[in-house]
Amino acid sequence: MAERPEDLNLPNAVITRIIKEALPDGVNVSKEARRAISQAASVFVLYATSCANNFAMKAKRKTLNAGDVLAAMEEMEFERFLEPLREALEVYKKGQKGKKEVSEQKRKEKEKKANSENDKSREDEGEEEDEPMEEEAENEAEAEEEVEN
Amino acid sequence: MAATVTSLVTATEHDPDRCGSEEETRGAEAEDIDQPQQQTAPAAAVSHSRLSKLPLARIKALMKTDPDVALASQESVFIIAKATELFVEMIAKDALVYAQQGKRKTLQRKDLDNAIEAIDEFAFLEGKLCKDCGGKKM
């Protein structure tokens, strides 16, 4: 299903919440300003993606990775984002690793019950990270469900 | 969509070993981890929103509209989501300066326009925001 950039907006409630939390109490935001910020955020995603993709292509990679995005932030003069982004990435990676280890444990237990002699060692993480972009957005949920299995 | 993504995160959080490392990095919001594992969306949403408030599926769908982009790792989608959050905070605060100059407590569209014009980092936005976005409900 082809979706044009104009059709995709980030959820208004979330954008509003981010704005409210960034500003001091007592400050209001007009509807037009909120709409404009939401639009700006979408443009930001597209611009950052394009910039990051350039780095990936330069490195002859077909998959955008976190490093490409960080390089894009520098290129776009958003160096101030680098430190908080790196920290958030660490937390995210730990969470992902935890998810995989839990799902691996579940898988092991299942197989133990089935075979009762299975001695597979844990696989390394990293396989699930690349996701084909041409598939539907729902596939992200499916891919993560695979991890859970 | 968000519910699907967030419900998976709770699977990790009832494991005490995992909680230990997460508590160090999560700071004030660590008490959420001590809650018993719940499959309800609100509890899951809280734990996931600590990492990213914006739904990764929507961010990824946006990225997909770029024809040059083939594949993107989950991490890259997450980082872009997080960066977008930081960007929204930044532009809101910078626009506020102009509202305050005008002795107003309400951020208006023109404050955004002023910030975009004045601040180098926002140059990429020039001409990109529609003047009067009629039909878009907020």
GROMACS .gro file of C-alpha atoms in nm:
model
  287
    1MET     CA    1   0.000   0.000   0.000
    2ALA     CA    2   0.170   0.318  -0.115
    3GLU     CA    3   0.132   0.601   0.132
    4ARG     CA    4   0.230   0.951   0.041
    5PRO     CA    5   0.427   1.155   0.294
    6GLU     CA    6   0.138   1.399   0.325
    7ASP     CA    7  -0.093   1.125   0.446
    8LEU     CA    8   0.130   1.026   0.731
    9ASN     CA    9   0.125   1.241   1.037
   10LEU     CA   10   0.264   1.158   1.375
   11PRO     CA   11  -0.007   1.110   1.639
   12ASN     CA   12  -0.136   1.450   1.748
   13ALA     CA   13  -0.178   1.349   2.111
   14VAL     CA   14   0.185   1.244   2.138
   15ILE     CA   15   0.315   1.557   1.967
   16THR     CA   16   0.102   1.771   2.197
   17ARG     CA   17   0.234   1.588   2.500
   18ILE     CA   18   0.596   1.632   2.395
   19ILE     CA   19   0.537   2.003   2.339
   20LYS     CA   20   0.361   2.051   2.671
   21GLU     CA   21   0.634   1.873   2.861
   22ALA     CA   22   0.900   2.086   2.695
   23LEU     CA   23   0.736   2.415   2.780
   24PRO     CA   24   0.682   2.571   3.122
   25ASP     CA   25   0.342   2.558   3.291
   26GLY     CA   26   0.096   2.824   3.189
   27VAL     CA   27   0.213   2.833   2.830
   28ASN     CA   28  -0.047   2.744   2.569
   29VAL     CA   29  -0.006   2.633   2.214
   30SER     CA   30  -0.245   2.731   1.938
   31LYS     CA   31  -0.391   2.468   1.709
   32GLU     CA   32  -0.206   2.611   1.412
   33ALA     CA   33   0.123   2.604   1.596
   34ARG     CA   34   0.068   2.242   1.700
   35ARG     CA   35  -0.020   2.145   1.345
   36ALA     CA   36   0.288   2.321   1.215
   37ILE     CA   37   0.513   2.147   1.469
   38SER     CA   38   0.363   1.812   1.380
   39GLN     CA   39   0.429   1.879   1.015
   40ALA     CA   40   0.780   1.995   1.092
   41ALA     CA   41   0.838   1.669   1.278
   42SER     CA   42   0.732   1.467   0.973
   43VAL     CA   43   0.963   1.672   0.754
   44PHE     CA   44   1.239   1.612   1.006
   45VAL     CA   45   1.191   1.235   0.985
   46LEU     CA   46   1.209   1.245   0.606
   47TYR     CA   47   1.512   1.470   0.601
   48ALA     CA   48   1.696   1.266   0.865
   49THR     CA   49   1.612   0.944   0.683
   50SER     CA   50   1.739   1.077   0.354
   51CYS     CA   51   2.056   1.205   0.514
   52ALA     CA   52   2.118   0.879   0.699
   53ASN     CA   53   2.054   0.684   0.383
   54ASN     CA   54   2.331   0.875   0.210
   55PHE     CA   55   2.576   0.750   0.469
   56ALA     CA   56   2.455   0.395   0.425
   57MET     CA   57   2.488   0.417   0.049
   58LYS     CA   58   2.837   0.566   0.082
   59ALA     CA   59   2.933   0.262   0.286
   60LYS     CA   60   2.772   0.041   0.020
   61ARG     CA   61   2.516  -0.090   0.266
   62LYS     CA   62   2.152  -0.145   0.182
   63THR     CA   63   2.038  -0.130   0.541
   64LEU     CA   64   2.014   0.191   0.738
   65ASN     CA   65   2.165   0.147   1.080
   66ALA     CA   66   2.185   0.350   1.398
   67GLY     CA   67   2.530   0.480   1.312
   68ASP     CA   68   2.398   0.627   0.988
   69VAL     CA   69   2.131   0.814   1.177
   70LEU     CA   70   2.382   0.952   1.427
   71ALA     CA   71   2.606   1.064   1.142
   72ALA     CA   72   2.303   1.230   0.983
   73MET     CA   73   2.234   1.423   1.305
   74GLU     CA   74   2.584   1.565   1.293
   75GLU     CA   75   2.547   1.651   0.928
   76MET     CA   76   2.218   1.828   0.999
   77GLU     CA   77   2.388   2.028   1.276
   78PHE     CA   78   2.195   1.861   1.554
   79GLU     CA   79   2.506   1.762   1.748
   80ARG     CA   80   2.325   1.842   2.071
   81PHE     CA   81   2.113   1.533   2.009
   82LEU     CA   82   2.406   1.295   1.986
   83GLU     CA   83   2.464   1.236   2.357
   84PRO     CA   84   2.098   1.176   2.456
   85LEU     CA   85   2.050   0.960   2.147
   86ARG     CA   86   2.349   0.742   2.231
   87GLU     CA   87   2.220   0.694   2.584
   88ALA     CA   88   1.872   0.609   2.466
   89LEU     CA   89   2.019   0.363   2.217
   90GLU     CA   90   2.204   0.181   2.496
   91VAL     CA   91   1.885   0.141   2.695
   92TYR     CA   92   1.699   0.029   2.387
   93LYS     CA   93   1.962  -0.228   2.299
   94LYS     CA   94   1.949  -0.373   2.649
   95GLY     CA   95   1.573  -0.397   2.622
   96GLN     CA   96   1.596  -0.570   2.287
   97LYS     CA   97   1.856  -0.812   2.419
   98GLY     CA   98   1.632  -0.890   2.715
   99LYS     CA   99   1.341  -0.957   2.485
  100LYS     CA  100   1.546  -1.195   2.277
  101GLU     CA  101   1.685  -1.377   2.577
  102VAL     CA  102   1.338  -1.426   2.719
  103SER     CA  103   1.208  -1.554   2.389
  104GLU     CA  104   1.509  -1.782   2.356
  105GLN     CA  105   1.441  -1.916   2.703
  106LYS     CA  106   1.082  -1.986   2.614
  107ARG     CA  107   1.190  -2.160   2.299
  108LYS     CA  108   1.438  -2.372   2.488
  109GLU     CA  109   1.183  -2.474   2.744
  110LYS     CA  110   0.941  -2.570   2.473
  111GLU     CA  111   1.197  -2.785   2.302
  112LYS     CA  112   1.309  -2.943   2.623
  113LYS     CA  113   0.958  -3.057   2.683
  114ALA     CA  114   0.932  -3.188   2.332
  115ASN     CA  115   1.270  -3.358   2.303
  116SER     CA  116   1.405  -3.367   2.656
  117GLU     CA  117   1.758  -3.394   2.525
  118ASN     CA  118   1.798  -3.067   2.332
  119ASP     CA  119   2.115  -2.883   2.422
  120LYS     CA  120   2.114  -2.593   2.179
  121SER     CA  121   2.322  -2.296   2.280
  122ARG     CA  122   2.179  -1.946   2.258
  123GLU     CA  123   2.200  -1.773   1.926
  124ASP     CA  124   2.352  -1.431   1.905
  125GLU     CA  125   2.134  -1.129   1.860
  126GLY     CA  126   2.141  -0.933   1.543
  127GLU     CA  127   1.948  -1.149   1.302
  128GLU     CA  128   1.618  -0.979   1.365
  129GLU     CA  129   1.743  -0.630   1.319
  130ASP     CA  130   1.713  -0.593   0.945
  131GLU     CA  131   1.361  -0.555   0.824
  132PRO     CA  132   1.261  -0.515   0.460
  133MET     CA  133   1.104  -0.176   0.406
  134GLU     CA  134   0.880  -0.276   0.121
  135GLU     CA  135   0.662  -0.484   0.350
  136GLU     CA  136   0.363  -0.338   0.530
  137ALA     CA  137   0.413  -0.151   0.852
  138GLU     CA  138   0.228  -0.433   1.031
  139ASN     CA  139   0.518  -0.655   0.958
  140GLU     CA  140   0.714  -0.480   1.226
  141ALA     CA  141   0.465  -0.622   1.474
  142GLU     CA  142   0.493  -0.959   1.306
  143ALA     CA  143   0.870  -0.954   1.316
  144GLU     CA  144   0.864  -0.872   1.684
  145GLU     CA  145   0.612  -1.146   1.740
  146GLU     CA  146   0.861  -1.382   1.584
  147VAL     CA  147   1.111  -1.273   1.843
  148GLU     CA  148   0.861  -1.349   2.114
  149ASN     CA  149   0.805  -1.698   1.979
  150MET     CA  150  -0.032  -0.065   1.656
  151ALA     CA  151   0.134   0.093   1.954
  152ALA     CA  152  -0.029  -0.167   2.178
  153THR     CA  153   0.125  -0.450   1.982
  154VAL     CA  154   0.470  -0.304   2.009
  155THR     CA  155   0.443  -0.211   2.373
  156SER     CA  156   0.293  -0.535   2.501
  157LEU     CA  157   0.609  -0.719   2.401
  158VAL     CA  158   0.824  -0.508   2.628
  159THR     CA  159   0.644  -0.620   2.942
  160ALA     CA  160   0.765  -0.972   2.877
  161THR     CA  161   1.112  -0.867   2.983
  162GLU     CA  162   1.026  -0.662   3.281
  163HIS     CA  163   0.909  -0.925   3.526
  164ASP     CA  164   1.252  -1.083   3.517
  165PRO     CA  165   1.439  -0.955   3.823
  166ASP     CA  166   1.783  -0.987   3.659
  167ARG     CA  167   1.676  -0.773   3.372
  168CYS     CA  168   1.515  -0.521   3.604
  169GLY     CA  169   1.842  -0.460   3.780
  170SER     CA  170   2.019  -0.319   3.480
  171GLU     CA  171   1.713  -0.132   3.364
  172GLU     CA  172   1.664   0.037   3.699
  173GLU     CA  173   2.011   0.188   3.687
  174THR     CA  174   1.938   0.357   3.362
  175ARG     CA  175   1.572   0.437   3.412
  176GLY     CA  176   1.608   0.657   3.719
  177ALA     CA  177   1.290   0.798   3.862
  178GLU     CA  178   1.057   0.580   3.663
  179ALA     CA  179   1.203   0.255   3.793
  180GLU     CA  180   0.904   0.183   4.015
  181ASP     CA  181   0.706   0.077   3.711
  182ILE     CA  182   0.927  -0.227   3.676
  183ASP     CA  183   0.815  -0.361   4.012
  184GLN     CA  184   0.458  -0.389   3.894
  185PRO     CA  185   0.347  -0.742   3.824
  186GLN     CA  186   0.351  -0.833   3.460
  187GLN     CA  187   0.046  -0.694   3.291
  188GLN     CA  188  -0.072  -0.736   2.938
  189THR     CA  189  -0.288  -0.424   2.959
  190ALA     CA  190  -0.189  -0.148   2.722
  191PRO     CA  191  -0.152   0.136   2.976
  192ALA     CA  192   0.107  -0.039   3.191
  193ALA     CA  193   0.295  -0.156   2.885
  194ALA     CA  194   0.269   0.185   2.725
  195VAL     CA  195   0.430   0.348   3.028
  196SER     CA  196   0.731   0.120   3.019
  197HIS     CA  197   0.779   0.158   2.646
  198SER     CA  198   0.716   0.530   2.639
  199ARG     CA  199   1.020   0.577   2.853
  200LEU     CA  200   1.221   0.485   2.547
  201SER     CA  201   1.013   0.630   2.267
  202LYS     CA  202   0.689   0.821   2.284
  203LEU     CA  203   0.637   0.814   1.910
  204PRO     CA  204   0.509   0.489   1.759
  205LEU     CA  205   0.792   0.314   1.575
  206ALA     CA  206   0.555   0.169   1.314
  207ARG     CA  207   0.442   0.514   1.210
  208ILE     CA  208   0.799   0.643   1.195
  209LYS     CA  209   0.896   0.345   0.984
  210ALA     CA  210   0.601   0.402   0.750
  211LEU     CA  211   0.720   0.760   0.702
  212MET     CA  212   1.074   0.642   0.629
  213LYS     CA  213   0.934   0.395   0.376
  214THR     CA  214   0.796   0.677   0.163
  215ASP     CA  215   1.152   0.756   0.058
  216PRO     CA  216   1.207   0.548  -0.257
  217ASP     CA  217   1.583   0.534  -0.201
  218VAL     CA  218   1.546   0.364   0.135
  219ALA     CA  219   1.538  -0.013   0.110
  220LEU     CA  220   1.596  -0.152   0.456
  221ALA     CA  221   1.628  -0.001   0.799
  222SER     CA  222   1.733  -0.167   1.120
  223GLN     CA  223   1.500  -0.153   1.419
  224GLU     CA  224   1.761   0.052   1.598
  225SER     CA  225   1.770   0.313   1.326
  226VAL     CA  226   1.392   0.351   1.337
  227PHE     CA  227   1.411   0.392   1.712
  228ILE     CA  228   1.687   0.655   1.694
  229ILE     CA  229   1.495   0.856   1.439
  230ALA     CA  230   1.187   0.840   1.662
  231LYS     CA  231   1.390   0.961   1.957
  232ALA     CA  232   1.559   1.233   1.755
  233THR     CA  233   1.219   1.353   1.636
  234GLU     CA  234   1.108   1.381   1.995
  235LEU     CA  235   1.414   1.593   2.076
  236PHE     CA  236   1.347   1.802   1.767
  237VAL     CA  237   0.987   1.875   1.874
  238GLU     CA  238   1.108   1.981   2.218
  239MET     CA  239   1.373   2.202   2.065
  240ILE     CA  240   1.152   2.380   1.814
  241ALA     CA  241   0.879   2.436   2.073
  242LYS     CA  242   1.125   2.596   2.312
  243ASP     CA  243   1.286   2.809   2.043
  244ALA     CA  244   0.948   2.929   1.918
  245LEU     CA  245   0.848   3.016   2.273
  246VAL     CA  246   1.121   3.279   2.282
  247TYR     CA  247   0.940   3.469   2.008
  248ALA     CA  248   0.605   3.440   2.181
  249GLN     CA  249   0.759   3.580   2.497
  250GLN     CA  250   0.911   3.866   2.299
  251GLY     CA  251   0.559   3.945   2.186
  252LYS     CA  252   0.451   3.926   2.553
  253ARG     CA  253   0.227   3.631   2.477
  254LYS     CA  254   0.177   3.310   2.665
  255THR     CA  255   0.036   3.128   2.370
  256LEU     CA  256   0.263   2.985   2.107
  257GLN     CA  257   0.139   3.078   1.763
  258ARG     CA  258   0.220   2.977   1.409
  259LYS     CA  259   0.416   3.295   1.347
  260ASP     CA  260   0.646   3.212   1.637
  261LEU     CA  261   0.732   2.889   1.457
  262ASP     CA  262   0.794   3.078   1.136
  263ASN     CA  263   1.023   3.323   1.314
  264ALA     CA  264   1.221   3.042   1.475
  265ILE     CA  265   1.259   2.863   1.142
  266GLU     CA  266   1.383   3.175   0.975
  267ALA     CA  267   1.625   3.270   1.250
  268ILE     CA  268   1.777   2.938   1.349
  269ASP     CA  269   2.023   2.767   1.116
  270GLU     CA  270   1.934   2.413   1.218
  271PHE     CA  271   1.575   2.472   1.104
  272ALA     CA  272   1.670   2.591   0.758
  273PHE     CA  273   1.555   2.262   0.608
  274LEU     CA  274   1.200   2.353   0.711
  275GLU     CA  275   1.183   2.672   0.509
  276GLY     CA  276   0.896   2.652   0.266
  277LYS     CA  277   0.804   2.303   0.381
  278LEU     CA  278   0.520   2.385   0.616
  279CYS     CA  279   0.189   2.452   0.445
  280LYS     CA  280   0.058   2.799   0.507
  281ASP     CA  281  -0.293   2.702   0.603
  282CYS     CA  282  -0.332   2.334   0.662
  283GLY     CA  283  -0.708   2.320   0.629
  284GLY     CA  284  -0.870   1.983   0.686
  285LYS     CA  285  -0.607   1.851   0.923
  286LYS     CA  286  -0.774   1.800   1.256
  287MET     CA  287  -0.580   1.870   1.570
   0.00000   0.00000   0.00000
